Coordinates of C-alpha atoms and ligand atoms in Angstrom, one line a residue:
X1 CA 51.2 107.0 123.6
X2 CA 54.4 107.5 125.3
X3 CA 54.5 108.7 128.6
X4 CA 57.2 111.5 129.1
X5 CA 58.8 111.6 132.5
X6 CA 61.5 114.6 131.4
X7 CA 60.1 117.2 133.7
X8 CA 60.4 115.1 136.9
X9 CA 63.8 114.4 136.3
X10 CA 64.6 117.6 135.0
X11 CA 63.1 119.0 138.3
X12 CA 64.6 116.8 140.5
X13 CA 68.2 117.4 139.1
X14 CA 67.0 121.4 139.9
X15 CA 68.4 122.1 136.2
X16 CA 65.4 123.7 134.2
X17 CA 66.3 125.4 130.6
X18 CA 64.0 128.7 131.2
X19 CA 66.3 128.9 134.5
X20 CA 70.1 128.2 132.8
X21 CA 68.8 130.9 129.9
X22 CA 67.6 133.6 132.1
X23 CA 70.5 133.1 134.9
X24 CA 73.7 130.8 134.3
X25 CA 73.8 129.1 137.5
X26 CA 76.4 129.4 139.9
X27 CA 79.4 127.3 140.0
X28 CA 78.6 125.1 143.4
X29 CA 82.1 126.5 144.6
X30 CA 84.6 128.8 143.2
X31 CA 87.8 127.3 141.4
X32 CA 90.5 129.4 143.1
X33 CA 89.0 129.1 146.6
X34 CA 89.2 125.4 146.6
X35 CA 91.1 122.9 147.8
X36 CA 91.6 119.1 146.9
X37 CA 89.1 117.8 149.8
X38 CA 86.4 120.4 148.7
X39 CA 86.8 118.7 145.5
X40 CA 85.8 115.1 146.7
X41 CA 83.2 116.2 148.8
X42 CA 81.2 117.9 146.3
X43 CA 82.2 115.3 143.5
X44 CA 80.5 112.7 145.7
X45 CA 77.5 115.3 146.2
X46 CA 77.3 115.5 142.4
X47 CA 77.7 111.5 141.8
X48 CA 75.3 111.0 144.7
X49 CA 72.9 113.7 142.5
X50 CA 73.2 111.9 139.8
X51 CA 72.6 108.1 140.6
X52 CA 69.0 109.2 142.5
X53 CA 67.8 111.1 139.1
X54 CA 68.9 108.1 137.3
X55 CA 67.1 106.1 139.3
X56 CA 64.2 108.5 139.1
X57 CA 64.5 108.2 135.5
X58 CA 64.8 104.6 135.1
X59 CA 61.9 104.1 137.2
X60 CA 59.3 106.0 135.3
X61 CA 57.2 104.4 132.7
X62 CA 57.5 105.1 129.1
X63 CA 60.0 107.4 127.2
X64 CA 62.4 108.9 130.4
X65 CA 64.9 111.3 129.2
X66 CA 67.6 111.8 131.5
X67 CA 69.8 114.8 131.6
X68 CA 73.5 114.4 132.4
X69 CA 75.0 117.4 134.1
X70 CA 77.7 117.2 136.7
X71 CA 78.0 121.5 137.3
X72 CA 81.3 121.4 136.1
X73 CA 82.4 119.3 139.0
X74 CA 84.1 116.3 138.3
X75 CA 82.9 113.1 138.9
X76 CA 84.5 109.2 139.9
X77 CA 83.1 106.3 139.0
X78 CA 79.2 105.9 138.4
X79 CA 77.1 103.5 137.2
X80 CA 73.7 103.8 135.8
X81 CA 71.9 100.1 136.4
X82 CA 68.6 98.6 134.7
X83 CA 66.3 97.0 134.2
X84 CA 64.8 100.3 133.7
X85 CA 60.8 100.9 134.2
X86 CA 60.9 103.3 131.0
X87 CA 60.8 101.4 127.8
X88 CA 63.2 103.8 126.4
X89 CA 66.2 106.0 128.4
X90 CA 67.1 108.9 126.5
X91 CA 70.9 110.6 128.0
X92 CA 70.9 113.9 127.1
X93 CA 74.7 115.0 127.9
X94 CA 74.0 118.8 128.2
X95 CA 77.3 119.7 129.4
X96 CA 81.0 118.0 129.5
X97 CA 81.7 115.3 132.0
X98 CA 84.7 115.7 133.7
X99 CA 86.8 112.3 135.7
X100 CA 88.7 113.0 138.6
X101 CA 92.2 112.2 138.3
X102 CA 93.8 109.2 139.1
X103 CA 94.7 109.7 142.4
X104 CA 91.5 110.6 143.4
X105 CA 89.9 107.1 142.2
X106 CA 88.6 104.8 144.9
X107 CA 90.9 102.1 145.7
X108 CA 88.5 99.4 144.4
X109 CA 89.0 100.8 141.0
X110 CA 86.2 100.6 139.1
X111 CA 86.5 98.5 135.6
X112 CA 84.9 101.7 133.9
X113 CA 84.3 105.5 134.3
X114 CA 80.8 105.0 133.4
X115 CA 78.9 102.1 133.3
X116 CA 75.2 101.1 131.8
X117 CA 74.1 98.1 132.9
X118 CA 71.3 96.1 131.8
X119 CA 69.6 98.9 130.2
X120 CA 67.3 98.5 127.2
X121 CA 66.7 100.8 124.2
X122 CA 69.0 103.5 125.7
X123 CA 70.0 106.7 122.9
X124 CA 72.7 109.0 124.0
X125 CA 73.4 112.2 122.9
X126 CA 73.8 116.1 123.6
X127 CA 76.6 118.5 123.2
X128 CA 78.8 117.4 126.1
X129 CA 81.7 115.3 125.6
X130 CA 83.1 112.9 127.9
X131 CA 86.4 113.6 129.7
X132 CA 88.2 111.0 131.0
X133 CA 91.6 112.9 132.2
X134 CA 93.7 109.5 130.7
X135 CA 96.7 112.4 131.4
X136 CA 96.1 112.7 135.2
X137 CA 98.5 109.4 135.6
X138 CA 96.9 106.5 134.3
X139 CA 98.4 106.4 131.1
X140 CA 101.6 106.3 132.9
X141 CA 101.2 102.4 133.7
X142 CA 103.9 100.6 131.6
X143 CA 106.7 98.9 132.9
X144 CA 109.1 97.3 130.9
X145 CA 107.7 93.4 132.4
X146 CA 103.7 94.0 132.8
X147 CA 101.5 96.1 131.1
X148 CA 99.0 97.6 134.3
X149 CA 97.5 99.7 131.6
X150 CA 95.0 96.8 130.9
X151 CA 93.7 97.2 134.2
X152 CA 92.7 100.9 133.8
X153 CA 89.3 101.8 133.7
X154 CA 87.2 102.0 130.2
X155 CA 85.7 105.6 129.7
X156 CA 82.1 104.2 128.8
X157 CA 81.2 100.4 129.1
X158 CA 78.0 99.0 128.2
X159 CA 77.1 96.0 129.4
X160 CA 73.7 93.6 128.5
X161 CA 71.9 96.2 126.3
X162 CA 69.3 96.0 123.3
X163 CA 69.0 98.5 120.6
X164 CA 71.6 100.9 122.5
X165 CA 72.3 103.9 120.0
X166 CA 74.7 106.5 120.5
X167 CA 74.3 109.8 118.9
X168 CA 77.5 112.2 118.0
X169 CA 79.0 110.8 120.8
X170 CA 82.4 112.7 121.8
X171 CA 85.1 111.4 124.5
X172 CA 88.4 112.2 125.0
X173 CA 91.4 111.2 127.0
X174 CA 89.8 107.9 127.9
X175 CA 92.0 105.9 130.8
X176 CA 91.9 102.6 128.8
X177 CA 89.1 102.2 126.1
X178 CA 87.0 104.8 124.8
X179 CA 83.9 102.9 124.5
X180 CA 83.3 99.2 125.4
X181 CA 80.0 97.1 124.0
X182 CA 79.7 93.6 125.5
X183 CA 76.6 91.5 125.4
X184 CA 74.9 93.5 123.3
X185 CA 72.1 92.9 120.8
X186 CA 71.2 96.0 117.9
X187 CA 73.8 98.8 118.2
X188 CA 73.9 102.0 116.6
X189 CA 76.9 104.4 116.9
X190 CA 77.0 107.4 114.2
X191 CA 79.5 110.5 114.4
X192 CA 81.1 109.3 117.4
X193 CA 84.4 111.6 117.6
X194 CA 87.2 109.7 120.0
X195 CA 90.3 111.5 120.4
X196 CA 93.1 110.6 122.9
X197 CA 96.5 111.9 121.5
X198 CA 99.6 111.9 123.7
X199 CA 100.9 109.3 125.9
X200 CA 97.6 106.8 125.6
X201 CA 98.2 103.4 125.8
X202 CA 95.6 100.6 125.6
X203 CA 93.1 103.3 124.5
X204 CA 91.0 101.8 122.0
X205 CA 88.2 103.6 120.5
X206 CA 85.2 101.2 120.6
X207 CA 85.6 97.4 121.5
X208 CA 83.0 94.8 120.4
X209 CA 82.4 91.4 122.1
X210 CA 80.0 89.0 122.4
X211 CA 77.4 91.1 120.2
X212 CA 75.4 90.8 117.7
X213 CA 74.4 93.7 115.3
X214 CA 76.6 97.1 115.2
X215 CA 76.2 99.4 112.5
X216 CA 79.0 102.2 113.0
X217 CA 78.1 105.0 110.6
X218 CA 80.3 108.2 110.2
X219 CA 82.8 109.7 112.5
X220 CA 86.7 109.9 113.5
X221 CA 88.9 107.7 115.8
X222 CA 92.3 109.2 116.7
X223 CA 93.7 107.2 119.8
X224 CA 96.8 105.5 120.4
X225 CA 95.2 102.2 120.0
X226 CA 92.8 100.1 117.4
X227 CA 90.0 102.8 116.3
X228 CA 88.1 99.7 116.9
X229 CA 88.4 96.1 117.5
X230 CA 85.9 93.7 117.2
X231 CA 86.4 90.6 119.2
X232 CA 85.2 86.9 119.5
X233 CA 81.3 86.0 120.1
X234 CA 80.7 89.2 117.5
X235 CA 78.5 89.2 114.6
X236 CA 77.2 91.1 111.8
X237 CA 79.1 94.5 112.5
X238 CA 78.9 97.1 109.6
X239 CA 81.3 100.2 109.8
X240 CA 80.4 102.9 107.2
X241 CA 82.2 105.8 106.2
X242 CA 84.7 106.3 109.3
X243 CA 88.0 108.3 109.5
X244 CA 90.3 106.6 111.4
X245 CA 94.1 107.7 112.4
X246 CA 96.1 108.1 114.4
X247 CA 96.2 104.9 116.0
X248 CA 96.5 101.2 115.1
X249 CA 93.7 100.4 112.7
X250 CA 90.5 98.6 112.6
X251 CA 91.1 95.3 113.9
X252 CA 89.0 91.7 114.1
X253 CA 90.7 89.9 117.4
X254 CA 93.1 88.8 118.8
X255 CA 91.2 85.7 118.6
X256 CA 92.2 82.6 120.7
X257 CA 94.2 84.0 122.9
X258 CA 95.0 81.7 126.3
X259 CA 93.7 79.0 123.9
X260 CA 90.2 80.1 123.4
X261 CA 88.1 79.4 121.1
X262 CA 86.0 82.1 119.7
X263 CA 84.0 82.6 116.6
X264 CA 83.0 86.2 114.3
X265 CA 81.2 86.4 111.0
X266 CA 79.7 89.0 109.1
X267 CA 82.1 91.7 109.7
X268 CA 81.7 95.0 107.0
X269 CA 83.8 97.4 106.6
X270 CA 82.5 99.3 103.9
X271 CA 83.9 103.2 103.3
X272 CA 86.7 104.1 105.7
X273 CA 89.8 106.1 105.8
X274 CA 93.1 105.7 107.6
X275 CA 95.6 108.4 108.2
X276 CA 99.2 107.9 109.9
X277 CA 97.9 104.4 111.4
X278 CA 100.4 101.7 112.1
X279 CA 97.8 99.2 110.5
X280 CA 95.1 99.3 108.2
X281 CA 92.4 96.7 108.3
X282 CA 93.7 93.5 110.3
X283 CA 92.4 90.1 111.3
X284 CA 94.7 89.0 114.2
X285 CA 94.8 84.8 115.7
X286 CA 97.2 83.7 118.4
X287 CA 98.2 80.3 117.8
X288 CA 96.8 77.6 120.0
X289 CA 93.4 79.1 120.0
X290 CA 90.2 77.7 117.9
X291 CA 87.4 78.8 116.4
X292 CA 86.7 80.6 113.1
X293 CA 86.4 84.5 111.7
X294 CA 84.3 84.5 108.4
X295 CA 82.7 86.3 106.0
X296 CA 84.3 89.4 106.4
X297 CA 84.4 92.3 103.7
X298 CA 86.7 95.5 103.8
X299 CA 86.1 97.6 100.7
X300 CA 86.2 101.2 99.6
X301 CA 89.5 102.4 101.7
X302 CA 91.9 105.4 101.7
X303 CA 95.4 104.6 103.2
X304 CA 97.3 107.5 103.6
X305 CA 100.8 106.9 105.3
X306 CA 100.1 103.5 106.9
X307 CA 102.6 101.5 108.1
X308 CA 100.5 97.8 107.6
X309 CA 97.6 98.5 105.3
X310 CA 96.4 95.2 104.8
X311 CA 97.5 92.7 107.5
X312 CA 96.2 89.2 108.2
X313 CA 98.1 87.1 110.7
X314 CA 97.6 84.0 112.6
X315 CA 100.7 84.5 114.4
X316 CA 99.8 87.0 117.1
X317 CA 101.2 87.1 120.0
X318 CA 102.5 90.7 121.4
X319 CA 102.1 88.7 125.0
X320 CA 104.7 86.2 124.4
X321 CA 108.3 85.7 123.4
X322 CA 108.6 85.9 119.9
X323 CA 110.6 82.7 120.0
X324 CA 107.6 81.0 121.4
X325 CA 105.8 82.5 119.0
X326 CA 105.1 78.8 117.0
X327 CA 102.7 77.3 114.8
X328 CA 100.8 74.5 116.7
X329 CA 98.4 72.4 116.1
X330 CA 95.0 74.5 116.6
X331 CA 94.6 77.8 115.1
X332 CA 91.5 80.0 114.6
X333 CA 90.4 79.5 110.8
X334 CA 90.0 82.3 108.5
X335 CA 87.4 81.7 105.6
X336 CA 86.5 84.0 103.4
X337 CA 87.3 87.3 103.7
X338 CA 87.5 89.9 100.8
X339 CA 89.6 92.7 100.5
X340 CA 88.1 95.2 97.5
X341 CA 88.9 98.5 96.3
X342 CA 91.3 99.7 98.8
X343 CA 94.3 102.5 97.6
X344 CA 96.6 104.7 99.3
X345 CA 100.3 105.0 100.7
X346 CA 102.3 102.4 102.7
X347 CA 104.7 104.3 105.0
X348 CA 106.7 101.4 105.1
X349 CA 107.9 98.7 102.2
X350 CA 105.2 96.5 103.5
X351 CA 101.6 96.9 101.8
X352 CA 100.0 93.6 101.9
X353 CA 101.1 90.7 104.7
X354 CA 98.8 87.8 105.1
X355 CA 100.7 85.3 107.2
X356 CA 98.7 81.8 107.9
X357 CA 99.3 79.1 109.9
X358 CA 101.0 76.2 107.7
X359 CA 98.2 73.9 108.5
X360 CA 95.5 72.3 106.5
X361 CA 92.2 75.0 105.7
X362 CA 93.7 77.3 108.1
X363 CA 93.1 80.2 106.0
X364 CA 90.7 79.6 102.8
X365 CA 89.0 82.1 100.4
X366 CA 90.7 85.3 100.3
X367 CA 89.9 88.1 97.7
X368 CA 91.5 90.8 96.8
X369 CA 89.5 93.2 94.1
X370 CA 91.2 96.6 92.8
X371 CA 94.0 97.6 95.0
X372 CA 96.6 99.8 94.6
X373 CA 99.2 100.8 97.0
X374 CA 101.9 103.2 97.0
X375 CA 104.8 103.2 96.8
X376 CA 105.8 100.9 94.1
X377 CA 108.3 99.6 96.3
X378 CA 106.4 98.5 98.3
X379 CA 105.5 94.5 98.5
X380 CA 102.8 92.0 99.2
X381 CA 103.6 89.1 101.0
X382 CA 101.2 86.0 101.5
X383 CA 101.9 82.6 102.9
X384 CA 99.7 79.4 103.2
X385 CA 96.6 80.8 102.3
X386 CA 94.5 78.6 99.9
X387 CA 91.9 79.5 97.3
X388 CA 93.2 83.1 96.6
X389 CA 91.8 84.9 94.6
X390 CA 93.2 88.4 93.0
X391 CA 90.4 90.1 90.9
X392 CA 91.2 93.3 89.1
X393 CA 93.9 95.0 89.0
X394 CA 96.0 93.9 92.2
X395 CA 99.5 96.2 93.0
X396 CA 101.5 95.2 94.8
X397 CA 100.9 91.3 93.1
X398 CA 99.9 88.9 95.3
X399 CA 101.8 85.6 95.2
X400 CA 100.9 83.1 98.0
X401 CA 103.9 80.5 98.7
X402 CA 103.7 77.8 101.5
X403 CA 106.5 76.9 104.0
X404 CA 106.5 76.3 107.5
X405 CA 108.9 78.8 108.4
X406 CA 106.8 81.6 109.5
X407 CA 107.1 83.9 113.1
X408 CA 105.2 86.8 113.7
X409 CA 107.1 89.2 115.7
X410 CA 104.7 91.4 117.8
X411 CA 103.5 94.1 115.3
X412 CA 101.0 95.8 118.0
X413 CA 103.0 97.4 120.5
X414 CA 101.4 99.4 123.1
X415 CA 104.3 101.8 123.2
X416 CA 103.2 104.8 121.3
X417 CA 105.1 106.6 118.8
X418 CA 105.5 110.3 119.9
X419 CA 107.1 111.7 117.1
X420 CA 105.3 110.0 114.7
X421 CA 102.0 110.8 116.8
X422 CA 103.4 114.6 116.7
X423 CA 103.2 114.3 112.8
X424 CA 100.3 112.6 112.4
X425 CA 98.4 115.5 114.7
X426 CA 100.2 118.5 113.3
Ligands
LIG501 C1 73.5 121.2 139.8 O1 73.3 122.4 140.4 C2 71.9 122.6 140.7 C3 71.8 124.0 141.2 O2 72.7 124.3 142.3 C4 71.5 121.6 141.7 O3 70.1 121.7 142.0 C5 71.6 120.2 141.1 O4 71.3 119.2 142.0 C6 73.1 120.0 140.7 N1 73.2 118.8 139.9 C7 74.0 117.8 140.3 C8 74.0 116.6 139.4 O5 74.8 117.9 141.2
LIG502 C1 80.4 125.2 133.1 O1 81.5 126.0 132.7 C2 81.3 126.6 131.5 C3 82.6 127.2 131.1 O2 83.2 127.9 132.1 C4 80.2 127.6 131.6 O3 80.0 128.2 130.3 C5 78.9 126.8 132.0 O4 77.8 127.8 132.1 C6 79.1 126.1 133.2 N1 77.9 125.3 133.5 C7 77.4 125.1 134.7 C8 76.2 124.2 134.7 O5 77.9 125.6 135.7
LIG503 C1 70.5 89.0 122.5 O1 69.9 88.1 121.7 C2 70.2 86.7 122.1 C3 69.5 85.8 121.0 O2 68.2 86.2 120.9 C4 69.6 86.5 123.5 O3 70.0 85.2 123.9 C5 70.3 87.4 124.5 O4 69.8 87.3 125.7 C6 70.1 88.9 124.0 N1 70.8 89.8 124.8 C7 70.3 90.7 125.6 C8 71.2 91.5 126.4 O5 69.1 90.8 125.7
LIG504 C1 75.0 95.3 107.4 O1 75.0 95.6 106.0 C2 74.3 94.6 105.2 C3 74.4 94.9 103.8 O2 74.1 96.2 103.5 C4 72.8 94.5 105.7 O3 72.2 93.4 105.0 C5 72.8 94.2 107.2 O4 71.5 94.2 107.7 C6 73.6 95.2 107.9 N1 73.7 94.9 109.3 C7 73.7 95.8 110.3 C8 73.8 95.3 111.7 O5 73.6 97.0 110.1
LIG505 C1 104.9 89.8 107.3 O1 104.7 89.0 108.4 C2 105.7 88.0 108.6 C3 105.4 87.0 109.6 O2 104.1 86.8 109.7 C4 106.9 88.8 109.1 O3 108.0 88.0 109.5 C5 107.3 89.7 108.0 O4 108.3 90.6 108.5 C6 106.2 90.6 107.5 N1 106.6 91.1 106.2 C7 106.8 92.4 106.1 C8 107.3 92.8 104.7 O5 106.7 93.2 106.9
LIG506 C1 108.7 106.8 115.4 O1 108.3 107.3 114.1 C2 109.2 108.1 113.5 C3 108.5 108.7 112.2 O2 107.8 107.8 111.5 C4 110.4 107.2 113.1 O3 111.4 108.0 112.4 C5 111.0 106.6 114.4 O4 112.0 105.7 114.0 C6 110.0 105.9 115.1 N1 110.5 105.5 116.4 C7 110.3 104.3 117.0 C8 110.9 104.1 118.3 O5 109.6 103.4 116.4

C-alpha cells in the first residue's frame, strides 16, 4: 500500500483546502503598495518556499503529491531535482504560475523556467497554467546577424525522467520552448493547451530528443514556432488527435545539423489538424549530417490554410547562406515514410514538396494514400526520391524527377508573421 505524504507537504507549504474555502488567504503584499524590490524579495521568499516543500516532497516514501502554489507572486528560476524518495511525484498546479520578467532574471540565466531533474514517475496536473511572461522582453532578441532568442529560457524542461505524464497541461507566453523532454523513457502528454501568440520567436510547443516512447493524445498548439518537433536519438512517438495552428507545423529535425549524425524511427502521427500553419507535417535534414529518420506515418490530417502541407527536405539549412546551401556527400537518409489520408487547403500554390538529396538511397519508400489538397492550382513537387509509391487517389499528382539542381532556400524563418498571426487568431 502506498504511503501518502500529501498532508505533510500540504502543511508545510501552510496551504490547507478547509483553510482557502472558509477564508481566501491574504495576498502576502498588496499590488498597489509595492514596489519593484518588494517584488524580488518576496519572489525569492516564495521560490525559497517552494524548493524545501519540494524537497519535503521528494523525500518521502511512496505516492508524494506536491502542491504548486506561488500566492500569486511571481517566481524566477526553480528547479525541482530527483532522485526522489517517493516512488511517484504527483504536481498538483492549484493556481497559475507567474515568471518574473526579463529584467528581473538572474544574470546566470537559467536554460529553463522550470526544471525537473532526474525525477521518476512524475504526473502533473491541476487547474493552473504556466505563465512564462515571453512579452516582458525576451521575445525581443532578434537581430538581423544572430538569433539570441535560442538562448532564452524553456518554460518547462524535463530532463532524465521515466514514465513522466502530463495531465491538461496549460502554458503560455513561454520565453523560448513551451515544453522540452530530453532523456526521457515512457511519456504521456494528453490536452496540453500551448498558446504563445504575438511577437514569439523560437517558441516551440514541445521538443523531443533523445527519448524513447511519447504518446501525445489530444490538445491544441498555437505558438509562433513548430507545435512540436521531434529531434534526433527519438523513437516511437505517437501524436493522436491534436489541433495545431498557428505556428510552423509538426516537424521531425532538423537532423544533422553541424554534421551530426542522428537517427529517429517510429514516428506516428495519427489524427491531427492544422490551421493557418506555415507548414504541415515536415521531415527536415541539413546536408552534411548522417544518420537516418524511418518508419514514420502521418495519416488522417485536416489542412486548413497551410502554406507547406506536406514538406520533406534534405536541404535545410535556415543557419546558412542559401548559396552554401549544397548537396554533399553525407546526408541523413529518409526510408520509409507514409503520407495517408491527409485533405485540406494550401494557402499557397505549393501542396506537396519533397526535395532529396541527389544521392544514391537518400530518400527510399515514400507513400502517399488518399490525398487531396486544395486548391486545384496548387502543385506537388518531388525530386530524387526512389520507390514512390502513390496509392489512391493522389491530388495534386505526384511525379518524382531526378536532377542535381536542387537548393532549399530557408523555409523556417523565425520572423513571425503578424498580420497573418492577426488572422489566424481573429
Ligand atoms: C503561501 O502563503 C501561505 C500563507 O501566507 C504561506 O504559509 C505559504 O508558505 C506560502 N507559500 C509559498 C510557496 O510561498
Ligand atoms: C490569486 O489571485 C486570484 C485572482 O485575483 C484570486 O482569486 C486567488 O484567490 C489568489 N490566490 C491566492 C493563493 O492568493
Ligand atoms: C531509458 O531506457 C534506456 C534503455 O533501457 C536506459 O539506458 C536509460 O538509462 C533510460 N533512461 C532513464 C532516464 O532512465
Ligand atoms: C504507438 O502506436 C502504436 C500503434 O498503435 C503502438 O503499437 C505503440 O505501442 C504506440 N507507442 C506509444 C509510445 O504510444
Ligand atoms: C520546393 O522545394 C524546393 C527546393 O527544395 C524549392 O526550391 C521550391 O521552391 C519548392 N517548391 C515550391 C513549389 O514551393
Ligand atoms: C504575411 O502574411 C500576409 C497574409 O498571409 C501576407 O499578405 C504578407 O505578405 C506576409 N508578409 C510577410 C513579410 O511574409
Amino acid at each position: 500500500m502506498a504511503t501518502y505524504s500529501t498532508i505533510a507537504v500540504t502543511f508545510a507549504l501552510g496551504i490547507i483546502i478547509g483553510f482557502v474555502l472558509m477564508q481566501p488567504p491574504k495576498l502576502l503584499f498588496s499590488t498597489k503598495e509595492c514596489d519593484a524590490k518588494d517584488v524580488e524579495v518576496v519572489t525569492n521568499d516564495v521560490s525559497q518556499a517552494l524548493t524545501n516543500a519540494w524537497k519535503l516532497a521528494c523525500g518521502s516514501t511512496g505516492r508524494s503529491v506536491f502542491k504548486l502554489t506561488t500566492n500569486n507572486s511571481t517566481v524566477g528560476p526553480l528547479t525541482f531535482d530527483g532522485p526522489c524518495k517517493a516512488t511517484k511525484m504527483v504536481v498538483n498546479v492549484v493556481g497559475d504560475v507567474i515568471a518574473i520578467p526579463k529584467a528581473s532574471w538572474p544574470d546566470n540565466s537559467a536554460d529553463a523556467w522550470i526544471k525537473f531533474t532526474k525525477v521518476q514517475n512524475l504526473e502533473i496536473f491541476g487547474r493552473g497554467k504556466f505563465i512564462g511572461n515571453g512579452k516582458s522582453g525576451w521575445w525581443k532578441c532578434k537581430n538581423s546577424k544572430i538569433n539570441t532568442c535560442e538562448n532564452n529560457p524553456t518554460a518547462l524542461a524535463f530532463h532524465n525522467c521515466n514514465n513522466l505524464n502530463l495531465i491538461g497541461v496549460t502554458s503560455i507566453d513561454s520565453p523560448r520552448n513551451h515544453i522540452t523532454i530530453n532523456h526521457c523513457n515512457g511519456t504521456t502528454i494528453s490536452n496540453i493547451n500551448l498558446i504563445a501568440y504575438g511577437m514569439s520567436p523560437n517558441t516551440d510547443g514541445i521538443d523531443i530528443s533523445d527519448t524513447n516512447g511519447v504518446h501525445i493524445n489530444g490538445g491544441h498548439i498555437g505558438t509562433g514556432d513548430d507545435c512540436i518537433a521531434i529531434n534526433g536519438g527519438s523513437f516511437n512517438i505517437n501524436i493522436t488527435g491534436l489541433n495545431c495552428g498557428p505556428g510552423h507545423g509538426i516537424s521531425i529535425g532538423s537532423l544533422g545539423r553541424n554534421s551530426a549524425t542522428e537517427e529517429v524511427s517510429n514516428i506516428m502521427v495519427m489524427g491531427a489538424t492544422f490551421t493557418d500553419t506555415q507548414n504541415g507535417v515536415r521531415i527536415k535534414t541539413v546536408p552534411g549530417g548522417s544518420g537516418s529518420a524511418s518508419h514514420i506515418t502521418f495519416s488522417n490530417i485536416g489542412m486548413t490554410r497551410v502554406q507547406n502541407p506536406i514538406l520533406l527536405t534534405q536541404f535545410y539549412c535556415p543557419h546558412v547562406d542559401p548559396k552554401d546551401c549544397k548537396n554533399k556527400p553525407q546526408m541523413v537518409k529518409i526510408s520509409d515514410v507514409t503520407f495517408s489520408d491527409i485533405h485540406g487547403t494550401s494557402a499557397t500554390s505549393n501542396a506537396i514538396n519533397i526535395t532529396c538529396s541527389p544521392n544514391k538511397d537518400s530518400c527510399v519508400g515514400i507513400t502517399l494514400r488518399n490525398i487531396n489538397i486544395t486548391p486545384n492550382t496548387a502543385i506537388a513537387t518531388c525530386k530524387n526520391a526512389v520507390d514512390v509509391h502513390l496509392i489512391g487517389n493522389v491530388t495534386p499528382y505526384v511525379k518524382c524527377t531526378r536532377g542535381a539542381d536542387v537548393i532549399e532556400m530557408p523555409l523556417d524563418h523565425d520572423d513571425y508573421n503578424e498580420s497573418q498571426r492577426a488572422i489566424a487568431t481573429s
